[in-house]
Coordinates of N, CA and C in Angstrom, one line a residue:
M2 N 7.1 56.0 7.3 CA 7.6 57.1 8.0 C 6.5 57.6 8.9
E3 N 6.8 57.8 10.1 CA 5.8 58.3 11.2 C 6.1 59.7 11.4
R4 N 5.0 60.5 11.4 CA 5.2 61.9 11.9 C 3.7 62.4 12.3
D5 N 3.6 63.0 13.4 CA 2.3 63.5 13.9 C 1.3 62.4 14.0
G6 N 1.8 61.2 14.3 CA 0.9 60.1 14.5 C 0.3 59.4 13.3
G7 N 0.8 59.8 12.2 CA 0.3 59.2 10.9 C 1.4 58.5 10.0
T8 N 1.0 57.7 9.2 CA 1.8 57.1 8.2 C 1.9 58.0 7.0
H9 N 3.0 58.2 6.4 CA 3.2 59.0 5.2 C 3.3 58.2 4.0
Y10 N 3.0 58.6 2.9 CA 3.0 58.0 1.6 C 3.6 58.8 0.5
I11 N 4.2 58.3 -0.5 CA 4.5 59.1 -1.6 C 3.6 58.6 -2.7
V12 N 2.8 59.6 -3.3 CA 1.8 59.2 -4.2 C 1.9 60.2 -5.4
N13 N 1.8 59.7 -6.6 CA 1.9 60.5 -7.8 C 0.6 61.4 -7.8
E14 N 0.9 62.6 -8.3 CA -0.2 63.6 -8.3 C -1.4 63.2 -9.1
K15 N -1.3 62.3 -10.0 CA -2.3 61.9 -10.9 C -3.4 61.1 -10.1
A16 N -2.9 60.5 -8.9 CA -3.8 59.7 -8.1 C -4.6 60.5 -7.0
L17 N -4.2 61.7 -6.9 CA -4.8 62.6 -5.9 C -6.1 63.2 -6.3
P18 N -7.0 63.3 -5.3 CA -8.3 64.1 -5.5 C -7.9 65.5 -5.9
I19 N -8.7 66.2 -6.7 CA -8.5 67.5 -7.1 C -8.4 68.5 -5.8
V20 N -9.2 68.3 -4.8 CA -9.2 69.1 -3.6 C -7.8 69.2 -3.0
L21 N -7.1 68.1 -3.1 CA -5.7 68.1 -2.5 C -4.7 68.8 -3.3
L22 N -4.8 68.8 -4.7 CA -4.0 69.5 -5.6 C -4.4 71.0 -5.5
K23 N -5.6 71.4 -5.3 CA -5.9 72.7 -5.2 C -5.4 73.3 -3.9
T24 N -5.3 72.4 -2.8 CA -4.8 72.9 -1.5 C -3.3 73.3 -1.7
V25 N -2.5 72.4 -2.4 CA -1.2 72.7 -2.7 C -1.0 74.0 -3.5
E26 N -1.8 74.1 -4.5 CA -1.8 75.3 -5.3 C -2.1 76.6 -4.6
A27 N -3.0 76.6 -3.6 CA -3.3 77.7 -2.8 C -2.2 78.0 -1.8
K28 N -1.6 77.0 -1.3 CA -0.4 77.2 -0.4 C 0.8 77.8 -1.2
E29 N 1.0 77.4 -2.5 CA 2.0 78.0 -3.3 C 1.8 79.5 -3.5
L30 N 0.5 79.8 -3.9 CA 0.2 81.3 -4.1 C 0.4 82.1 -2.9
L31 N 0.1 81.6 -1.7 CA 0.4 82.3 -0.4 C 1.9 82.4 -0.2
K32 N 2.6 81.3 -0.4 CA 4.1 81.3 -0.2 C 4.8 82.3 -1.2
K33 N 4.4 82.3 -2.4 CA 5.0 83.2 -3.4 C 4.6 84.6 -3.2
G34 N 3.5 84.9 -2.5 CA 3.1 86.3 -2.3 C 2.2 86.7 -3.4
E35 N 1.7 85.8 -4.2 CA 0.8 86.2 -5.3 C -0.6 86.7 -4.8
V36 N -0.9 86.2 -3.7 CA -2.1 86.6 -2.9 C -1.7 86.9 -1.5
V37 N -2.5 87.6 -0.7 CA -2.2 87.9 0.6 C -3.0 87.2 1.6
T38 N -4.2 86.8 1.3 CA -5.1 86.1 2.3 C -5.4 84.7 1.8
I39 N -5.8 83.9 2.8 CA -6.3 82.6 2.4 C -7.5 82.7 1.6
H40 N -8.4 83.6 1.9 CA -9.6 83.9 1.1 C -9.3 84.1 -0.3
E41 N -8.3 84.9 -0.6 CA -7.9 85.2 -2.0 C -7.4 83.9 -2.7
A42 N -6.6 83.1 -2.0 CA -5.9 82.0 -2.5 C -7.0 80.9 -2.9
V43 N -7.9 80.6 -2.0 CA -9.0 79.7 -2.3 C -9.8 80.1 -3.4
D44 N -10.2 81.4 -3.4 CA -11.0 81.9 -4.5 C -10.3 81.7 -5.8
R45 N -9.0 82.0 -5.9 CA -8.2 81.9 -7.2 C -8.2 80.5 -7.6
V46 N -8.1 79.5 -6.7 CA -8.0 78.1 -7.2 C -9.2 77.3 -7.3
G47 N -10.3 78.0 -6.7 CA -11.7 77.4 -6.8 C -12.0 76.3 -5.8
M48 N -11.7 76.6 -4.6 CA -12.0 75.7 -3.5 C -12.6 76.4 -2.3
S49 N -13.1 75.7 -1.4 CA -13.7 76.3 -0.2 C -12.6 76.5 0.9
R50 N -12.8 77.5 1.8 CA -11.8 77.7 2.8 C -11.9 76.5 3.8
S51 N -13.0 75.9 4.0 CA -13.1 74.8 5.0 C -12.3 73.6 4.5
A52 N -12.4 73.3 3.2 CA -11.5 72.3 2.6 C -10.1 72.6 2.7
Y53 N -9.7 73.8 2.4 CA -8.3 74.3 2.5 C -7.8 74.0 4.0
Y54 N -8.5 74.4 4.9 CA -8.1 74.3 6.4 C -8.1 72.8 6.7
K55 N -9.0 72.0 6.2 CA -9.0 70.6 6.5 C -7.7 69.9 6.0
Y56 N -7.2 70.3 4.9 CA -6.0 69.6 4.2 C -4.7 70.2 4.3
K57 N -4.7 71.5 4.7 CA -3.5 72.3 4.5 C -2.2 71.8 5.4
D58 N -2.5 71.1 6.4 CA -1.4 70.6 7.3 C -1.0 69.1 6.9
Y59 N -1.6 68.6 5.9 CA -1.4 67.3 5.5 C -0.9 67.0 4.2
I60 N -0.6 68.0 3.4 CA -0.2 67.8 2.0 C 0.9 68.8 1.7
F61 N 2.0 68.2 1.2 CA 3.2 69.1 0.9 C 3.9 68.5 -0.3
P62 N 4.4 69.4 -1.2 CA 5.2 68.8 -2.3 C 6.5 68.1 -1.7
L63 N 6.9 67.1 -2.4 CA 8.0 66.3 -1.9 C 9.3 67.2 -1.6
Y64 N 9.4 68.3 -2.4 CA 10.6 69.1 -2.2 C 10.6 69.8 -0.9
E65 N 9.4 70.1 -0.4 CA 9.3 70.7 0.9 C 9.7 69.8 2.1
M66 N 9.6 68.5 1.9 CA 9.8 67.6 2.9 C 11.2 67.0 2.9
N67 N 12.0 67.3 1.9 CA 13.3 66.6 1.7 C 14.5 67.2 2.4
K68 N 14.4 68.5 2.7 CA 15.6 69.2 3.2 C 16.0 68.6 4.6
G69 N 17.3 68.3 4.6 CA 17.8 67.7 5.9 C 17.3 66.3 6.2
K70 N 16.9 65.6 5.2 CA 16.3 64.3 5.4 C 17.3 63.3 4.8
I71 N 17.0 62.0 5.1 CA 17.7 60.9 4.4 C 16.6 60.3 3.6
I72 N 17.0 60.2 2.3 CA 16.1 59.6 1.4 C 16.8 58.4 0.7
T73 N 16.1 57.3 0.7 CA 16.6 56.1 0.1 C 15.8 55.8 -1.2
M74 N 16.7 55.7 -2.3 CA 16.1 55.4 -3.6 C 16.5 54.1 -4.1
H75 N 15.6 53.5 -4.9 CA 15.9 52.3 -5.7 C 16.0 52.7 -7.1
L76 N 17.0 52.2 -7.8 CA 17.3 52.5 -9.2 C 17.4 51.2 -10.0
I77 N 16.8 51.1 -11.1 CA 17.0 50.0 -12.0 C 17.8 50.6 -13.1
L78 N 19.0 50.0 -13.4 CA 19.9 50.5 -14.4 C 20.2 49.4 -15.4
K79 N 20.3 49.7 -16.7 CA 20.9 48.7 -17.6 C 22.4 48.5 -17.2
H80 N 22.9 47.4 -17.5 CA 24.2 47.1 -17.3 C 25.1 47.6 -18.3
L81 N 25.5 48.9 -18.2 CA 26.4 49.6 -19.2 C 27.5 50.2 -18.4
P82 N 28.7 50.2 -19.0 CA 29.9 50.8 -18.5 C 29.6 52.3 -18.0
G83 N 30.0 52.7 -16.9 CA 29.9 54.1 -16.4 C 28.6 54.6 -16.0
I84 N 27.5 53.9 -16.1 CA 26.2 54.3 -15.8 C 26.0 54.8 -14.3
L85 N 26.5 53.9 -13.4 CA 26.5 54.3 -12.0 C 27.3 55.5 -11.7
S86 N 28.4 55.6 -12.4 CA 29.3 56.8 -12.2 C 28.5 58.1 -12.6
E87 N 27.9 58.0 -13.6 CA 27.0 59.1 -14.2 C 25.9 59.5 -13.1
V88 N 25.3 58.6 -12.6 CA 24.2 58.7 -11.6 C 24.8 59.4 -10.4
L89 N 26.0 58.8 -10.0 CA 26.7 59.4 -8.7 C 27.1 60.9 -9.0
N90 N 27.6 61.2 -10.3 CA 28.0 62.5 -10.6 C 26.9 63.5 -10.5
Q91 N 25.6 63.0 -11.0 CA 24.4 63.9 -10.8 C 24.1 64.1 -9.3
I92 N 24.3 63.1 -8.5 CA 24.0 63.3 -7.0 C 25.1 64.2 -6.5
A93 N 26.3 64.1 -6.8 CA 27.4 65.1 -6.4 C 27.1 66.5 -6.9
E94 N 26.7 66.6 -8.1 CA 26.4 68.0 -8.6 C 25.2 68.7 -7.8
S95 N 24.3 67.9 -7.3 CA 23.2 68.3 -6.5 C 23.6 68.7 -5.1
E96 N 24.9 68.2 -4.7 CA 25.4 68.4 -3.4 C 24.7 67.6 -2.3
A97 N 24.0 66.6 -2.7 CA 23.5 65.6 -1.7 C 24.7 64.7 -1.3
S98 N 24.6 64.2 -0.1 CA 25.7 63.3 0.4 C 25.2 61.9 0.3
V99 N 26.1 61.1 -0.3 CA 25.7 59.6 -0.4 C 26.2 58.9 0.9
L100 N 25.2 58.3 1.5 CA 25.5 57.6 2.8 C 25.8 56.2 2.6
T101 N 25.0 55.5 1.7 CA 25.2 54.1 1.4 C 24.9 53.8 -0.1
I102 N 25.5 52.8 -0.7 CA 25.2 52.3 -2.0 C 25.1 50.9 -1.9
N103 N 24.1 50.2 -2.3 CA 24.0 48.7 -2.4 C 23.7 48.4 -3.9
Q104 N 24.5 47.5 -4.5 CA 24.3 47.1 -5.9 C 24.2 45.6 -5.9
S105 N 23.2 45.1 -6.6 CA 23.2 43.6 -6.9 C 24.2 43.3 -8.0
I106 N 24.5 42.1 -8.2 CA 25.1 41.6 -9.4 C 24.1 41.7 -10.5
P107 N 24.5 42.4 -11.7 CA 23.6 42.5 -12.7 C 23.2 41.2 -13.3
A108 N 21.8 41.0 -13.5 CA 21.2 39.8 -14.1 C 20.4 40.2 -15.3
H109 N 20.6 39.5 -16.3 CA 19.8 39.8 -17.5 C 20.0 41.2 -18.1
G110 N 21.2 41.7 -17.9 CA 21.5 43.1 -18.3 C 20.9 44.2 -17.5
I111 N 20.5 43.9 -16.3 CA 19.8 45.0 -15.3 C 20.5 44.8 -14.0
A112 N 20.8 46.0 -13.4 CA 21.4 46.1 -12.1 C 20.3 46.9 -11.2
N113 N 20.1 46.4 -10.0 CA 19.3 47.0 -9.0 C 20.3 47.6 -8.0
I114 N 20.0 48.9 -7.8 CA 20.8 49.6 -6.8 C 20.0 50.4 -5.8
S115 N 20.4 50.5 -4.6 CA 19.7 51.3 -3.7 C 20.8 52.3 -3.1
V116 N 20.3 53.6 -3.0 CA 21.3 54.7 -2.6 C 20.5 55.5 -1.5
A117 N 21.2 55.6 -0.4 CA 20.7 56.6 0.7 C 21.4 57.8 0.6
L118 N 20.7 59.0 0.6 CA 21.2 60.2 0.4 C 20.9 61.1 1.6
E119 N 21.8 62.0 2.1 CA 21.4 63.0 3.0 C 21.3 64.3 2.2
T120 N 20.2 65.0 2.4 CA 19.8 66.1 1.6 C 20.0 67.5 2.1
R121 N 20.6 67.6 3.2 CA 20.8 68.9 3.9 C 21.4 69.9 3.1
Q122 N 22.4 69.6 2.2 CA 23.2 70.6 1.5 C 22.8 70.7 0.0
M123 N 21.7 69.9 -0.4 CA 21.2 69.9 -1.8 C 20.9 71.3 -2.3
T124 N 21.4 71.5 -3.5 CA 21.1 72.9 -4.2 C 19.9 72.8 -5.1
I125 N 19.3 71.6 -5.3 CA 18.1 71.5 -6.1 C 17.2 70.6 -5.2
N126 N 16.0 70.5 -5.6 CA 15.0 69.6 -4.8 C 15.2 68.2 -5.3
I127 N 14.7 67.3 -4.6 CA 14.7 65.9 -5.0 C 14.1 65.5 -6.3
E128 N 12.9 66.2 -6.6 CA 12.3 65.9 -7.8 C 13.1 66.3 -9.0
E129 N 13.9 67.4 -8.9 CA 14.8 67.9 -10.0 C 15.9 66.8 -10.1
L130 N 16.4 66.4 -9.0 CA 17.6 65.4 -9.1 C 17.1 64.1 -9.8
I131 N 15.9 63.6 -9.5 CA 15.4 62.4 -10.1 C 15.2 62.7 -11.6
L132 N 14.6 63.8 -12.0 CA 14.5 64.2 -13.4 C 15.8 64.1 -14.2
K133 N 16.9 64.7 -13.5 CA 18.2 64.7 -14.2 C 18.7 63.3 -14.3
M134 N 18.5 62.5 -13.3 CA 19.0 61.1 -13.3 C 18.2 60.3 -14.4
E135 N 17.0 60.5 -14.5 CA 16.2 59.8 -15.5 C 16.6 60.1 -16.9
Q136 N 17.3 61.2 -17.2 CA 17.8 61.5 -18.5 C 19.0 60.8 -18.9
I137 N 19.7 60.1 -17.9 CA 20.8 59.4 -18.2 C 20.6 58.1 -19.0
K138 N 21.3 57.9 -20.1 CA 21.0 56.7 -20.9 C 21.3 55.4 -20.1
G139 N 20.2 54.6 -20.1 CA 20.3 53.3 -19.4 C 19.6 53.3 -18.0
V140 N 19.2 54.5 -17.5 CA 18.4 54.6 -16.3 C 17.0 54.1 -16.6
Q141 N 16.5 53.0 -16.1 CA 15.2 52.4 -16.4 C 14.1 52.9 -15.5
K142 N 14.5 53.0 -14.2 CA 13.4 53.4 -13.2 C 14.0 53.9 -12.0
I143 N 13.4 54.9 -11.4 CA 13.8 55.4 -10.0 C 12.7 55.5 -9.1
N144 N 12.7 54.9 -8.0 CA 11.6 55.0 -7.0 C 12.2 55.5 -5.6
I145 N 11.5 56.3 -4.9 CA 11.9 56.6 -3.5 C 11.3 55.6 -2.6
L146 N 12.2 54.9 -1.9 CA 11.7 53.8 -0.9 C 11.4 54.3 0.4
A147 N 12.2 55.3 0.9 CA 12.0 55.7 2.2 C 12.5 57.1 2.4
Q148 N 12.0 57.8 3.5 CA 12.4 59.2 3.8 C 12.3 59.3 5.3
E149 N 13.4 59.7 5.9 CA 13.5 59.8 7.3 C 13.7 61.3 7.7

């Protein structure tokens, strides 16, 4: 995905340097009104103001970037009756709009599915939706492939 001249990646927080996580934490404190100034926010999380200013425009929680976007997910599901229906029900409950669904013929008891969602009307963030879908019996894995 291209924006502001750079390539974007989805990275698990466990792989991020602590300074990036602290930047997100400081931004959250400011957003929630728990602190008034950037100076207070960076002091609270234990980082320098220069590091905050260096990274603040380059790191966002996924839920901040998903509103009004098209997100494509890849799901690996066990070949069980009704499992795709349960996944689609979770998507419907979140009020995301399904744009496309592609499903392979199940092989060795596993089905590969890609789903493109429009997120403009979602009532929960994409991370919450993924967590709910992962709770469905037979959902093996969910990855976000693309975000536009």
